[in-house]
XYZ file of C-alpha atoms in Angstrom:
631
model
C -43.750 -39.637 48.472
C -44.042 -38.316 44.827
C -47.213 -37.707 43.560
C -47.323 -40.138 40.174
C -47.900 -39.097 36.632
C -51.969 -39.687 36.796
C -52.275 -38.208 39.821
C -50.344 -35.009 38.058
C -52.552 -35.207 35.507
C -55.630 -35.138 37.922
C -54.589 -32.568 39.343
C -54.665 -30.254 36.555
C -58.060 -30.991 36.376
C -59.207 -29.536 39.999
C -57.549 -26.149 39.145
C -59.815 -23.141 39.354
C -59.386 -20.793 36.435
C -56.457 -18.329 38.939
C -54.691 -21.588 40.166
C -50.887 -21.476 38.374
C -50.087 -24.597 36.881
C -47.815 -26.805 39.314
C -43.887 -26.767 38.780
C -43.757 -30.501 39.775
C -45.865 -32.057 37.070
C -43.189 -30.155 34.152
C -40.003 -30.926 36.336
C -41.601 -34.926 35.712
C -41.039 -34.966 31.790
C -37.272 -34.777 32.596
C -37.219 -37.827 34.529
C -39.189 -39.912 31.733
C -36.672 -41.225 29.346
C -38.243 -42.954 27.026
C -39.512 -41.041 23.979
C -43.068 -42.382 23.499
C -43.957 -42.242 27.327
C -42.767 -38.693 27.622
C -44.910 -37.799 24.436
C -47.586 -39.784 25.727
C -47.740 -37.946 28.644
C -47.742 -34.367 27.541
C -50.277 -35.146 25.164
C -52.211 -35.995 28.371
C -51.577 -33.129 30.191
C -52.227 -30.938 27.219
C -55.974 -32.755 27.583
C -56.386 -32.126 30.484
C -55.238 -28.313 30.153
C -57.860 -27.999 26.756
C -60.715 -29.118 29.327
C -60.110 -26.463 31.766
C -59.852 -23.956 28.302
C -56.258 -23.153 29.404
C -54.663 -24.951 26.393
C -53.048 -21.833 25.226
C -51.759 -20.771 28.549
C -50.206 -24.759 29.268
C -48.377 -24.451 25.841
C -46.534 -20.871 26.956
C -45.548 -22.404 30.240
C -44.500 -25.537 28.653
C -41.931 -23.381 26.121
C -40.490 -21.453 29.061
C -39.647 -24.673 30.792
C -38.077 -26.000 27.801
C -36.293 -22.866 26.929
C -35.301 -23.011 30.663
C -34.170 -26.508 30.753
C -32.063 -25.440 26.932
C -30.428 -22.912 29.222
C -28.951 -24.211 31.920
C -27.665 -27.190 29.165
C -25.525 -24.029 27.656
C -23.865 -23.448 31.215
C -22.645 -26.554 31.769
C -18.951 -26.101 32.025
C -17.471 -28.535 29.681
C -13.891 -28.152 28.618
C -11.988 -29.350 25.029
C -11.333 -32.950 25.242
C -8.557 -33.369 21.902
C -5.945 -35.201 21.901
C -2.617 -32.988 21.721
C -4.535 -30.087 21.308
C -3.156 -26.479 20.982
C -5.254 -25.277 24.050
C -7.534 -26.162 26.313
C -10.534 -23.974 26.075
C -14.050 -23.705 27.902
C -16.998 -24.600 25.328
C -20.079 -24.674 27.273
C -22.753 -26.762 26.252
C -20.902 -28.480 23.604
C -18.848 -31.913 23.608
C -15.679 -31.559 22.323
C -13.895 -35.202 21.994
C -11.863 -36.936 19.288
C -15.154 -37.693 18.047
C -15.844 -34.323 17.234
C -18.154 -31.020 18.530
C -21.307 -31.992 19.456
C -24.148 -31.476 21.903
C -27.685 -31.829 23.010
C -31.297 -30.135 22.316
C -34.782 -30.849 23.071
C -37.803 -31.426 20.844
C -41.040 -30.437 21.817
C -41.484 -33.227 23.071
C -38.454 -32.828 25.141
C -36.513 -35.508 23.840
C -32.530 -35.034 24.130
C -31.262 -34.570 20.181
C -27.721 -34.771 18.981
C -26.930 -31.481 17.433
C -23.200 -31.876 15.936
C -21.474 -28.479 15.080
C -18.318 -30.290 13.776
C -17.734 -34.474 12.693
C -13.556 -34.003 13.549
C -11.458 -31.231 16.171
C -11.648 -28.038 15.673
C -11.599 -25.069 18.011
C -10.324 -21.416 17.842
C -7.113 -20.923 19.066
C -5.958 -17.627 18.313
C -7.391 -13.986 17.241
C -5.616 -11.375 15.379
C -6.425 -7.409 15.696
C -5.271 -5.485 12.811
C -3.370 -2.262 14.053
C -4.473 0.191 10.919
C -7.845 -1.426 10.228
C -9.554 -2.475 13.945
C -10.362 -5.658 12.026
C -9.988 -8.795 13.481
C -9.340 -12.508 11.708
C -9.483 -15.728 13.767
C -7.204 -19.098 13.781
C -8.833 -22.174 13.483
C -6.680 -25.110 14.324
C -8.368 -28.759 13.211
C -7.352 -32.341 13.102
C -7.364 -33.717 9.720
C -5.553 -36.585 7.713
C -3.477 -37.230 11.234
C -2.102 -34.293 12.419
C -3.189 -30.514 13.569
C -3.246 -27.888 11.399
C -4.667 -23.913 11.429
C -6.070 -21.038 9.018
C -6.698 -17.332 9.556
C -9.733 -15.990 8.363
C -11.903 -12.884 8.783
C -14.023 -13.094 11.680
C -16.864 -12.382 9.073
C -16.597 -15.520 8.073
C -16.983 -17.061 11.269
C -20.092 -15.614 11.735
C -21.967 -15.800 8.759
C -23.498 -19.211 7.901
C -22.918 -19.072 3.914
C -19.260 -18.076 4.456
C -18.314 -20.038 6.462
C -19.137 -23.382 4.297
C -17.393 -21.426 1.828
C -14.200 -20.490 2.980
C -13.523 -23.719 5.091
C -15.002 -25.872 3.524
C -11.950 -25.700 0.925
C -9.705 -26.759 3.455
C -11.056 -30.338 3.885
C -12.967 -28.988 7.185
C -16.326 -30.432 7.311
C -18.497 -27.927 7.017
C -21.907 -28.173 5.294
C -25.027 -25.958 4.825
C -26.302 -28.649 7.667
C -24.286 -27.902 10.506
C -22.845 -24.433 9.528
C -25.057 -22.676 12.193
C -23.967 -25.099 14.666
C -20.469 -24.761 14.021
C -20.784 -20.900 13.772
C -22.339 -21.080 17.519
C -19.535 -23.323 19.015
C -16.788 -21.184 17.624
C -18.798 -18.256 19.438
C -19.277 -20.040 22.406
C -15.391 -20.792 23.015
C -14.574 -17.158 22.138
C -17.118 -15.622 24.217
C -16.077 -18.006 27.162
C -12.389 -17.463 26.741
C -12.033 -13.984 27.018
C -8.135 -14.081 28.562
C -6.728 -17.394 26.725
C -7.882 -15.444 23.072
C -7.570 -11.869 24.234
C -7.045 -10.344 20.600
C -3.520 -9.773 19.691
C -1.850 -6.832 17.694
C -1.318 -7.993 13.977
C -0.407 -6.287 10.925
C -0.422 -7.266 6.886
C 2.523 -5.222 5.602
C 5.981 -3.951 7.210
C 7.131 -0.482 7.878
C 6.424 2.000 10.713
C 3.070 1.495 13.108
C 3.587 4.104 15.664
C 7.174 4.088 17.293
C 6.896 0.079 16.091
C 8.299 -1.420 13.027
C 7.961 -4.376 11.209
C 8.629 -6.977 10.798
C 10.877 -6.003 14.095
C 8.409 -5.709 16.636
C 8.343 -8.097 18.991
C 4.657 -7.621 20.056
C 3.079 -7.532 16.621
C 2.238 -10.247 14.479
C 2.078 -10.430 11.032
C -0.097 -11.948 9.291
C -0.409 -10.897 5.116
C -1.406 -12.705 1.861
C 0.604 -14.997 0.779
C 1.466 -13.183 -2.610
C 3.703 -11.184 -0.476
C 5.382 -14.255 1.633
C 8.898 -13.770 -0.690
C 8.766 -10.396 0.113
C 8.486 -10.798 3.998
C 10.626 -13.758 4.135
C 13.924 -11.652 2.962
C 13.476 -9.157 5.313
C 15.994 -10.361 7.897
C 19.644 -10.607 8.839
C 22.327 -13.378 7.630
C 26.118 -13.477 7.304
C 28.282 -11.352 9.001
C 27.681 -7.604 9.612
C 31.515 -6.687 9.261
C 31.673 -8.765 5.863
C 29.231 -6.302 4.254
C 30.263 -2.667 6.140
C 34.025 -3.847 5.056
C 32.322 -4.409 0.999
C 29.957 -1.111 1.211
C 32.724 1.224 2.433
C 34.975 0.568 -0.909
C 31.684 0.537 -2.859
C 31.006 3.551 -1.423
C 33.987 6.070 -3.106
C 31.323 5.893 -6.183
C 29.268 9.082 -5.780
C 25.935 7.387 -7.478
C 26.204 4.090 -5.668
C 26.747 5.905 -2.134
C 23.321 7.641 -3.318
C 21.176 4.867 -3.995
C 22.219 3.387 -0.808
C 21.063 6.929 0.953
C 17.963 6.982 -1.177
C 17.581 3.149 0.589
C 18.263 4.192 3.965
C 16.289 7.367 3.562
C 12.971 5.238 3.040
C 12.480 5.355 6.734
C 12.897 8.652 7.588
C 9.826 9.590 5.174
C 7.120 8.573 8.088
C 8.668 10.304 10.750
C 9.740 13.706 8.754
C 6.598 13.944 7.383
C 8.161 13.975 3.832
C 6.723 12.579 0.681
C 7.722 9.384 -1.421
C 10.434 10.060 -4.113
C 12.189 8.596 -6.936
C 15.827 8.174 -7.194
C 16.549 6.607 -10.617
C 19.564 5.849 -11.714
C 20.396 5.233 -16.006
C 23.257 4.271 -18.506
C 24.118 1.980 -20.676
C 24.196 -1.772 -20.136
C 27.029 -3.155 -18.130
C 27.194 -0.103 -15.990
C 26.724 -2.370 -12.545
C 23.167 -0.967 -12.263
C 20.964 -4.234 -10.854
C 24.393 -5.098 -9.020
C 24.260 -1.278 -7.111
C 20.557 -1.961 -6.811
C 21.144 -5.111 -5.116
C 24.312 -3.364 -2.768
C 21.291 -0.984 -1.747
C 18.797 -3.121 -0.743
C 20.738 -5.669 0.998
C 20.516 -3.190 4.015
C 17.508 -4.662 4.515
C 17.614 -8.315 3.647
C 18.171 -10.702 1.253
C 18.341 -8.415 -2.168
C 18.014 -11.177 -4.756
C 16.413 -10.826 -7.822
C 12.176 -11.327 -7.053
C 12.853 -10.723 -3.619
C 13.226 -7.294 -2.083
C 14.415 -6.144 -5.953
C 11.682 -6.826 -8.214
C 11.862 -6.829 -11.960
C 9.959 -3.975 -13.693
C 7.965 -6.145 -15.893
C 4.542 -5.784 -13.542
C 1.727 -4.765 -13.911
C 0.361 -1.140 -12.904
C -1.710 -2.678 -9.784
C 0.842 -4.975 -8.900
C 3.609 -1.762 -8.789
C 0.965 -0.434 -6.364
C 0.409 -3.298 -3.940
C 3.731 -4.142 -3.662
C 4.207 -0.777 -2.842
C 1.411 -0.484 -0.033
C 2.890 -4.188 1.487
C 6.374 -2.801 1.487
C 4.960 0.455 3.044
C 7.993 2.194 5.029
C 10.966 0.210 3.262
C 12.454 1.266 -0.119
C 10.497 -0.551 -3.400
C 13.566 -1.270 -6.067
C 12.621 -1.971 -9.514
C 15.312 -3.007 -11.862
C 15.357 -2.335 -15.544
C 12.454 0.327 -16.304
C 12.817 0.394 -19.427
C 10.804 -2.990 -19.656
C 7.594 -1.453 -19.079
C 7.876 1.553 -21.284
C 5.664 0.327 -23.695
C 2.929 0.026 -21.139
C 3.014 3.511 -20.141
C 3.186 4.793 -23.724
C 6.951 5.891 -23.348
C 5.600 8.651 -20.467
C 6.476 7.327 -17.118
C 4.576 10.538 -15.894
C 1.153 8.722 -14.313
C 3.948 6.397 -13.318
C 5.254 8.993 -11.093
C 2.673 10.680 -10.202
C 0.923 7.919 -8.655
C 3.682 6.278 -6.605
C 4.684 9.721 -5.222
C 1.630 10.398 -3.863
C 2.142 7.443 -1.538
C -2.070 6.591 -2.055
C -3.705 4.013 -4.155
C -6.502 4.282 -6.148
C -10.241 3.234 -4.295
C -11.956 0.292 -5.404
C -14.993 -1.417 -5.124
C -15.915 -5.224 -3.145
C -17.531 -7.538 -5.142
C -19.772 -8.259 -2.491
C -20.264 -4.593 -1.764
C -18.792 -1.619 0.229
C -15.351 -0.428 -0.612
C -12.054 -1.930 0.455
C -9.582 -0.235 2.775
C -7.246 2.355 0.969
C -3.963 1.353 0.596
C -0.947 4.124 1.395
C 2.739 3.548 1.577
C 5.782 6.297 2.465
C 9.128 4.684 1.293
C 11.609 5.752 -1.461
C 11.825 3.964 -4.907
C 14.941 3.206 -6.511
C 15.024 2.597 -9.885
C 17.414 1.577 -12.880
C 17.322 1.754 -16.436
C 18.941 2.518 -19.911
C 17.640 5.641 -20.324
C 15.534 8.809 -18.053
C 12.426 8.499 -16.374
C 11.396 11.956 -17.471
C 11.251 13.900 -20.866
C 11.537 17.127 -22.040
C 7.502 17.611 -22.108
C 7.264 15.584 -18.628
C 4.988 17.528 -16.592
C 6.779 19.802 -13.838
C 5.283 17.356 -11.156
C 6.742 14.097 -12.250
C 10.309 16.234 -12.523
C 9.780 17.724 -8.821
C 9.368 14.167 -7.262
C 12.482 12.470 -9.061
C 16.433 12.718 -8.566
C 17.968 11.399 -12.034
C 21.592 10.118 -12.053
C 22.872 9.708 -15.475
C 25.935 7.443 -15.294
C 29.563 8.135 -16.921
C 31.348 4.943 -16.133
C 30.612 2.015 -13.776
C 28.994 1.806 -10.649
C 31.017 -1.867 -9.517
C 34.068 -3.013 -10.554
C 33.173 -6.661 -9.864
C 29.819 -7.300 -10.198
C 30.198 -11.067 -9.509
C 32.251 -10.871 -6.767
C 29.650 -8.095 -4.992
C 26.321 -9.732 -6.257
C 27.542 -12.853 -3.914
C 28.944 -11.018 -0.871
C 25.447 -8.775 -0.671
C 23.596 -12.501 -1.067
C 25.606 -13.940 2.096
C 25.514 -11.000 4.164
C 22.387 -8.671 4.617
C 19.909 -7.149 6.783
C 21.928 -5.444 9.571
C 22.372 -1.898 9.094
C 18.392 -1.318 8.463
C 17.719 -2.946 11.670
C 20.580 -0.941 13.077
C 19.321 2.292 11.990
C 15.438 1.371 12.771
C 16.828 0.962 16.236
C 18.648 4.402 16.143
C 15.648 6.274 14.963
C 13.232 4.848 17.687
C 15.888 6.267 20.347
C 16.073 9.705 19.006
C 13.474 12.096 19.647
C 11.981 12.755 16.594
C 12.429 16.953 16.578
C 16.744 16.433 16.928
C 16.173 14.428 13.302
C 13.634 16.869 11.934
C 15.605 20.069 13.164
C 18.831 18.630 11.172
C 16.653 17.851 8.363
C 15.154 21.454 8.157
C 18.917 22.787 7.908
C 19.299 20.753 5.052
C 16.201 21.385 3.695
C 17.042 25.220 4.112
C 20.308 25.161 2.418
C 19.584 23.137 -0.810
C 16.347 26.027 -1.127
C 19.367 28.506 -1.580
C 20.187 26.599 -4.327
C 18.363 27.149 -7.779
C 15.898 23.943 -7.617
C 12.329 23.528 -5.819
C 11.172 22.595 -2.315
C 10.330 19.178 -3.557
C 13.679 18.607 -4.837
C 15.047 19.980 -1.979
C 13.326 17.629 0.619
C 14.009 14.411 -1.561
C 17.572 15.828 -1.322
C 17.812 16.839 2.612
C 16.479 13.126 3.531
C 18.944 11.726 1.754
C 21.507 13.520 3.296
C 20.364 13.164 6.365
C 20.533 9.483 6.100
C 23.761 9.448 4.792
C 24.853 11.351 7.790
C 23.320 8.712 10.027
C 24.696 5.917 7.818
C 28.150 7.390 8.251
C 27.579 7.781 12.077
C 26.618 4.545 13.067
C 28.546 2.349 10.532
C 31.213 4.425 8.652
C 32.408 7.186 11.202
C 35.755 7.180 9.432
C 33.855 9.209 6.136
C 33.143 12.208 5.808
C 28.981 12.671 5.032
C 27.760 13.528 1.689
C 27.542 17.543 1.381
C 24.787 19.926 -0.965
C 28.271 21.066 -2.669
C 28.672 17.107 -3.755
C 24.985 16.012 -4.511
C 23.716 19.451 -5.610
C 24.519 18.671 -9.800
C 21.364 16.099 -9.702
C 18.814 19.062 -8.746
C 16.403 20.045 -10.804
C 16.722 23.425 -11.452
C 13.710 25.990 -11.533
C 13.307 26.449 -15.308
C 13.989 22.173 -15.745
C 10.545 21.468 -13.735
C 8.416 24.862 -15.215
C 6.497 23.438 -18.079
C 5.663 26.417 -19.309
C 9.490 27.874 -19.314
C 10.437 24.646 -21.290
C 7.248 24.828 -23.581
C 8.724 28.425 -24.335
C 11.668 27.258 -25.503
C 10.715 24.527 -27.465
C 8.809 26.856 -29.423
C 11.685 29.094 -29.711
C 13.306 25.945 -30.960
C 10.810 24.651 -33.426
C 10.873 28.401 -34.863
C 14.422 28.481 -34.987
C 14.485 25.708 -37.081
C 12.016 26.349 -39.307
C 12.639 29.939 -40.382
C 11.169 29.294 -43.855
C 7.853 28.647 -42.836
C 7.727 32.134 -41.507
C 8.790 34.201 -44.976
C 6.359 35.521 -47.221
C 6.000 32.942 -50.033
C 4.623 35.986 -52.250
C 8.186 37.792 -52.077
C 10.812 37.697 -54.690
C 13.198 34.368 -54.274
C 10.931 33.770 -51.734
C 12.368 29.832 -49.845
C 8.894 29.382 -49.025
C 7.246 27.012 -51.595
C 5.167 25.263 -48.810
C 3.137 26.133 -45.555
C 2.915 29.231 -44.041
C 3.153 29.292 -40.273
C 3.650 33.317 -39.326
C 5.822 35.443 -39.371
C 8.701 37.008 -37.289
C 8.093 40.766 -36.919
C 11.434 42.361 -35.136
C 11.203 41.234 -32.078
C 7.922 39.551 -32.438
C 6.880 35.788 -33.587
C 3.486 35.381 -35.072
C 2.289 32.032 -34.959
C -0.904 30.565 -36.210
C -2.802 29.287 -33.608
C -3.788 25.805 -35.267
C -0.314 25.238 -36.161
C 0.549 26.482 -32.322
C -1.729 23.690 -30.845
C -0.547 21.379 -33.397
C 2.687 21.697 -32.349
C 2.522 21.581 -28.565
C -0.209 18.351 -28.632
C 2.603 16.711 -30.575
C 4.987 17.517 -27.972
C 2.508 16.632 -25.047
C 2.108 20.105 -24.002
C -1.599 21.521 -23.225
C -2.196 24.932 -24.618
C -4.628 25.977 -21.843
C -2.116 25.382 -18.924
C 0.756 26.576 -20.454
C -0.633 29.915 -22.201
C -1.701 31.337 -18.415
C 1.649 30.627 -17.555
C 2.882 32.303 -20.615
C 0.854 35.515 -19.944
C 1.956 35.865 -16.569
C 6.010 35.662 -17.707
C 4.720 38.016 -20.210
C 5.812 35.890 -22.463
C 2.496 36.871 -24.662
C 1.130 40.159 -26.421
C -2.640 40.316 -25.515
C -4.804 42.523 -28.009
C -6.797 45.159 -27.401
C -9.593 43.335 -25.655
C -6.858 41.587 -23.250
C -6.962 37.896 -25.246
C -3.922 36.355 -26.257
C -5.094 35.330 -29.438
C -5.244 37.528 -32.409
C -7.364 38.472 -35.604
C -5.082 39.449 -37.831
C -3.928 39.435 -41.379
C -0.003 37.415 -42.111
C 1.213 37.897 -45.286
C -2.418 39.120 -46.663
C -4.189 36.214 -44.990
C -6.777 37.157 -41.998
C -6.439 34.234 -39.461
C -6.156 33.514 -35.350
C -2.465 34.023 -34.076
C -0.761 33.935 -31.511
C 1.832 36.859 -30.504
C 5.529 35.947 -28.925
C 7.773 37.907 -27.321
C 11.007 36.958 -28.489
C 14.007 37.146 -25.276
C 16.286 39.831 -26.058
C 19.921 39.139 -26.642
C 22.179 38.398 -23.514
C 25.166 40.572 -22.435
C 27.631 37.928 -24.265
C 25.905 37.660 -27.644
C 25.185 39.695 -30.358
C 22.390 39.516 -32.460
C 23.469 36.820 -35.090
C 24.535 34.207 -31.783
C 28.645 35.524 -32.558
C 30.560 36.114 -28.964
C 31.117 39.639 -28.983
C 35.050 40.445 -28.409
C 36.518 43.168 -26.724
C 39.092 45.000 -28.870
C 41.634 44.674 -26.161
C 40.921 40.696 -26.113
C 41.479 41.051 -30.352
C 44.542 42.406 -29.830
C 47.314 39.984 -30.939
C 51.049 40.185 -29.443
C 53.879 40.506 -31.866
C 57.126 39.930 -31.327
């Protein structure tokens, strides 16, 4: 028979000082249920402890039974209990009904309180590993307003008391500073007792290559980005019939630009596996050209190519030109009328340029601290307009990393007539050619590509030119190969008139010349206004000395500022053509006197004349060629 609650309580009383306290007189407070007895008895035992001056030691081993008892409560193996729920998932401790997520603690007093961690359903059901970050975000599914429904979120969130209230809380998911560190333990719980049913699964926020994988055509990834790109990711895909468009492209394709574009499109992909930067293929004319309708024939190799979809219009912001880039990541970013943003860029589309080619965007800051994850992209960008991306002071980098196309008649016929047949019928041939690529071993694509690479360097351009070039002919070639095998491919003899030549990208070459230029027409600002009938009745900029231009240095930097040149950069480059006569302590500029005035100037060499030119710019004429036949 079991002793009774007094006679526990005596028997606290006959302990020496070394006897333990006995299990059986804690094991009894479980088996009172109601509240006041329990208390009531504890508070006796606790008496009884004080008059033996173990007080302190009957409190510790009171705790550890309670923290024991707490315990084993956790391992209970209770199981979701929702109606038509996703999953079925083990959740320890907790209660998970129709009623909603709750369970049971004890006071100090050991009395069993409900602790609720949720009011409706809601359990997680599915977590996402991001392949570039190692990040993870969790699906919640819940039961609200009669039905199930689910949101992604970091796993952050789901961890951290204050955002969590904050992020679901939004979402009509009861969730209040009250029970936020309940629910934050039960969605632990279930994840940390469900290690195979929510065994993290690949996920990615943008499309393009992830190893030999590519999105959105991997079967094993899932995507999950923002919703700002959801148009974006919904066109990528395949509709119509395949034959419809090849049988359209190959007549569209007898128009040397057009065919281009479509190889700068293909091309995209090739960029991650050559190793080759991003490029700009822009294409410009006048208005009712075909343009956005070649634009749209381009991009419909890869889905749906209306307007806002996978071609965007040009009026964007710089940031938003960037993050659509980064989402877009491996396939081509088309942007249709450039000119609309010209104002934005103060008429220089050089930072333009510069930053997109470098396939990186800028770092920036969290609000809530740290820095976020550095976006990169390596695609292609196609782009139209009425007029070139580059100027005659662009910088030599921003006319390395472009291929302009100037047009001379139409790209399409009938613009109508494509701009519906490319709506209906999309999305093949990039899958096609995806496919292609992830069967080939890599070093058969990059040995062809070095070939062309090789022969387009024999060619008066730059290496950057010449690997924009060689990856579009290499995708031509595959484009031909897999869906046109009755063309021939595009050759360096065909495409090699859109290079940039040597002296086109050197800024300093075409700094040189413009001053050449600016002096040629402006030779009375270089006579002495002191001399009889002298032209001069203004400024006085130097003087040409034989073969020798004497420029004043302020009017020098003047000029080239004006024409966005910097002085510093290109003089070096000037000294090393020897473009420059240094002085007698090496500098390049000069005190000297012009016309009686002592000043700072700058010394030219001017070019000598050519073989075919005399000195006044008349062709010289053989006397044999001036003969004239008589009859």
């Amino acid at each position: 028979m079991e002793p009774s609650k007094n006679e526990l309580i005596t028997g606290i009383s006959e302990l020496s000082p070394m006897d333990p306290f006995p299990d059986e007189i804690f094991y009894a407070i479980f088996d009172i249920e109601d509240d006041v007895e329990r208390t009531q008895y504890i508070e006796a035992l606790r008496m009884a402890a004080r008059q033996l001056k173990r007080a302190s030691e009957f409190n510790n081993v009171l705790k550890a039974f309670q923290m024991d008892y707490e315990q084993r409560q956790r391992q209970t193996g209770n199981r979701t209990h929702f109606t038509e729920q996703p999953l079925e998932l083990d959740c320890g401790e907790w209660e998970a009904t129709d009623r909603g997520v709750r369970t049971f603690r004890c006071d100090k007093n050991f009395a069993r309180v409900p602790v609720v961690a949720c009011s409706h359903p809601i359990l997680p059901v599915e977590i996402l590993k991001n392949v570039d970050t190692a990040t993870e975000r969790i699906t919640l599914a819940y039961f609200k307003s009669a039905s199930w429904q689910t949101i992604t979120v970091d796993r952050a969130v789901c961890a951290n008391v204050n955002k969590i209230v904050d992020a679901l809380s939004q979402y009509g998911i009861e969730v209040t500073s009250d029970n936020a560190k309940n629910l934050v333990r039960y969605i632990s719980d279930c994840v940390g007792l469900n290690p195979k049913t929510l065994e993290p699964k690949k996920s990615i926020n943008r499309l393009g290559w992830v190893g030999n994988s590519f999105t959105p055509y991997a079967a094993d990834i899932r995507y999950e980005g923002d919703m700002d790109y959801e148009v974006i990711f919904r066109n990528v895909r395949q509709e119509g019939s395949f034959e419809t468009w090849k049988s359209l492209c190959e007549d569209l394709r007898r128009n040397l630009p057009l065919r281009m574009m479509m190889a700068a499109s293909f091309a995209s992909v090739l960029l991650e596996p050559l190793r080759v930067l991003p490029f700009v293929l822009h294409v410009w004319g006048t208005t009712g050209t075909g343009k956005t309708v070649a634009l749209m024939v381009a991009m419909s190799i890869w889905g749906n190519p209306k307007m806002g979809g996978l071609v965007k219009t040009m009026n964007m912001t710089k940031n938003a030109i960037m993050r659509n880039a980064a989402f877009l990541c491996s396939i081509p970013f088309a942007g249709d009328e450039l000119q609309t943003i010209k104002d934005k860029w103060q008429g220089n589309f050089d930072q333009l340029i510069y930053q997109i080619t470098e396939g990186v965007d800028r770092g920036r800051a969290r609000a809530y601290g740290g820095v976020e994850d550095t976006k990169t992209w390596k695609n292609s960008f196609l782009f139209t307009g009425e007029e070139p991306i580059t100027k005659a002071n662009s910088g030599g980098g921003s006319k390395n990393r472009v291929i302009e196309i100037a047009l001379d008649g139409p790209l399409v016929t009938d613009g109508h007539m494509v701009s519906s047949v490319v709506q209906e019928n999309y999305g093949f041939a990039g899958r096609k050619l995806v496919e292609y690529i992830q069967e080939t071993d890599t070093g058969t694509l990059t040995d062809r590509y070095r070939e062309l690479f090789d022969s387009l360097c024999r060619l008066d351009t730059t290496d950057k030119q010449a690997m924009a070039m060689a990856c579009l002919l290499l995708a031509d070639e595959l484009a031909v190969r897999l869906f046109w095998p009755s063309e021939e491919a595009l050759t360096v003899d065909q495409v090699k008139r859109y290079l940039q030549s040597t002296l086109d990208v050197d800024v300093a070459e075409r700094a040189y010349q413009a001053v050449l230029n600016w002096a040629a027409k402006n030779p009375v600002r270089f006579e002495d206004p002191k001399a009889p009938d002298s032209p001069n009745k203004g400024e006085v900029w130097g003087k040409i000395d034989g073969e020798i231009l004497v420029i004043n240095r302020d009017v020098l930097l003047e000029f080239l500022d004006r024409n966005g040149y910097d002085y510093t950069a290109v003089s070096k480059k000037w000294a090393e053509k020897n473009y420059l006569i240094r002085n007698s302590q090496g500098k390049m500029v000069h005190q000297t006197k012009v016309y009686g005035i002592k000043s700072s100037y700058v010394k030219f060499k001017l070019p000598q004349d050519d073989d075919e030119t005399d000195k006044d710019g008349f062709m010289q004429i053989k006397e044999e060629q001036m003969e004239l036949p008589f009859d």
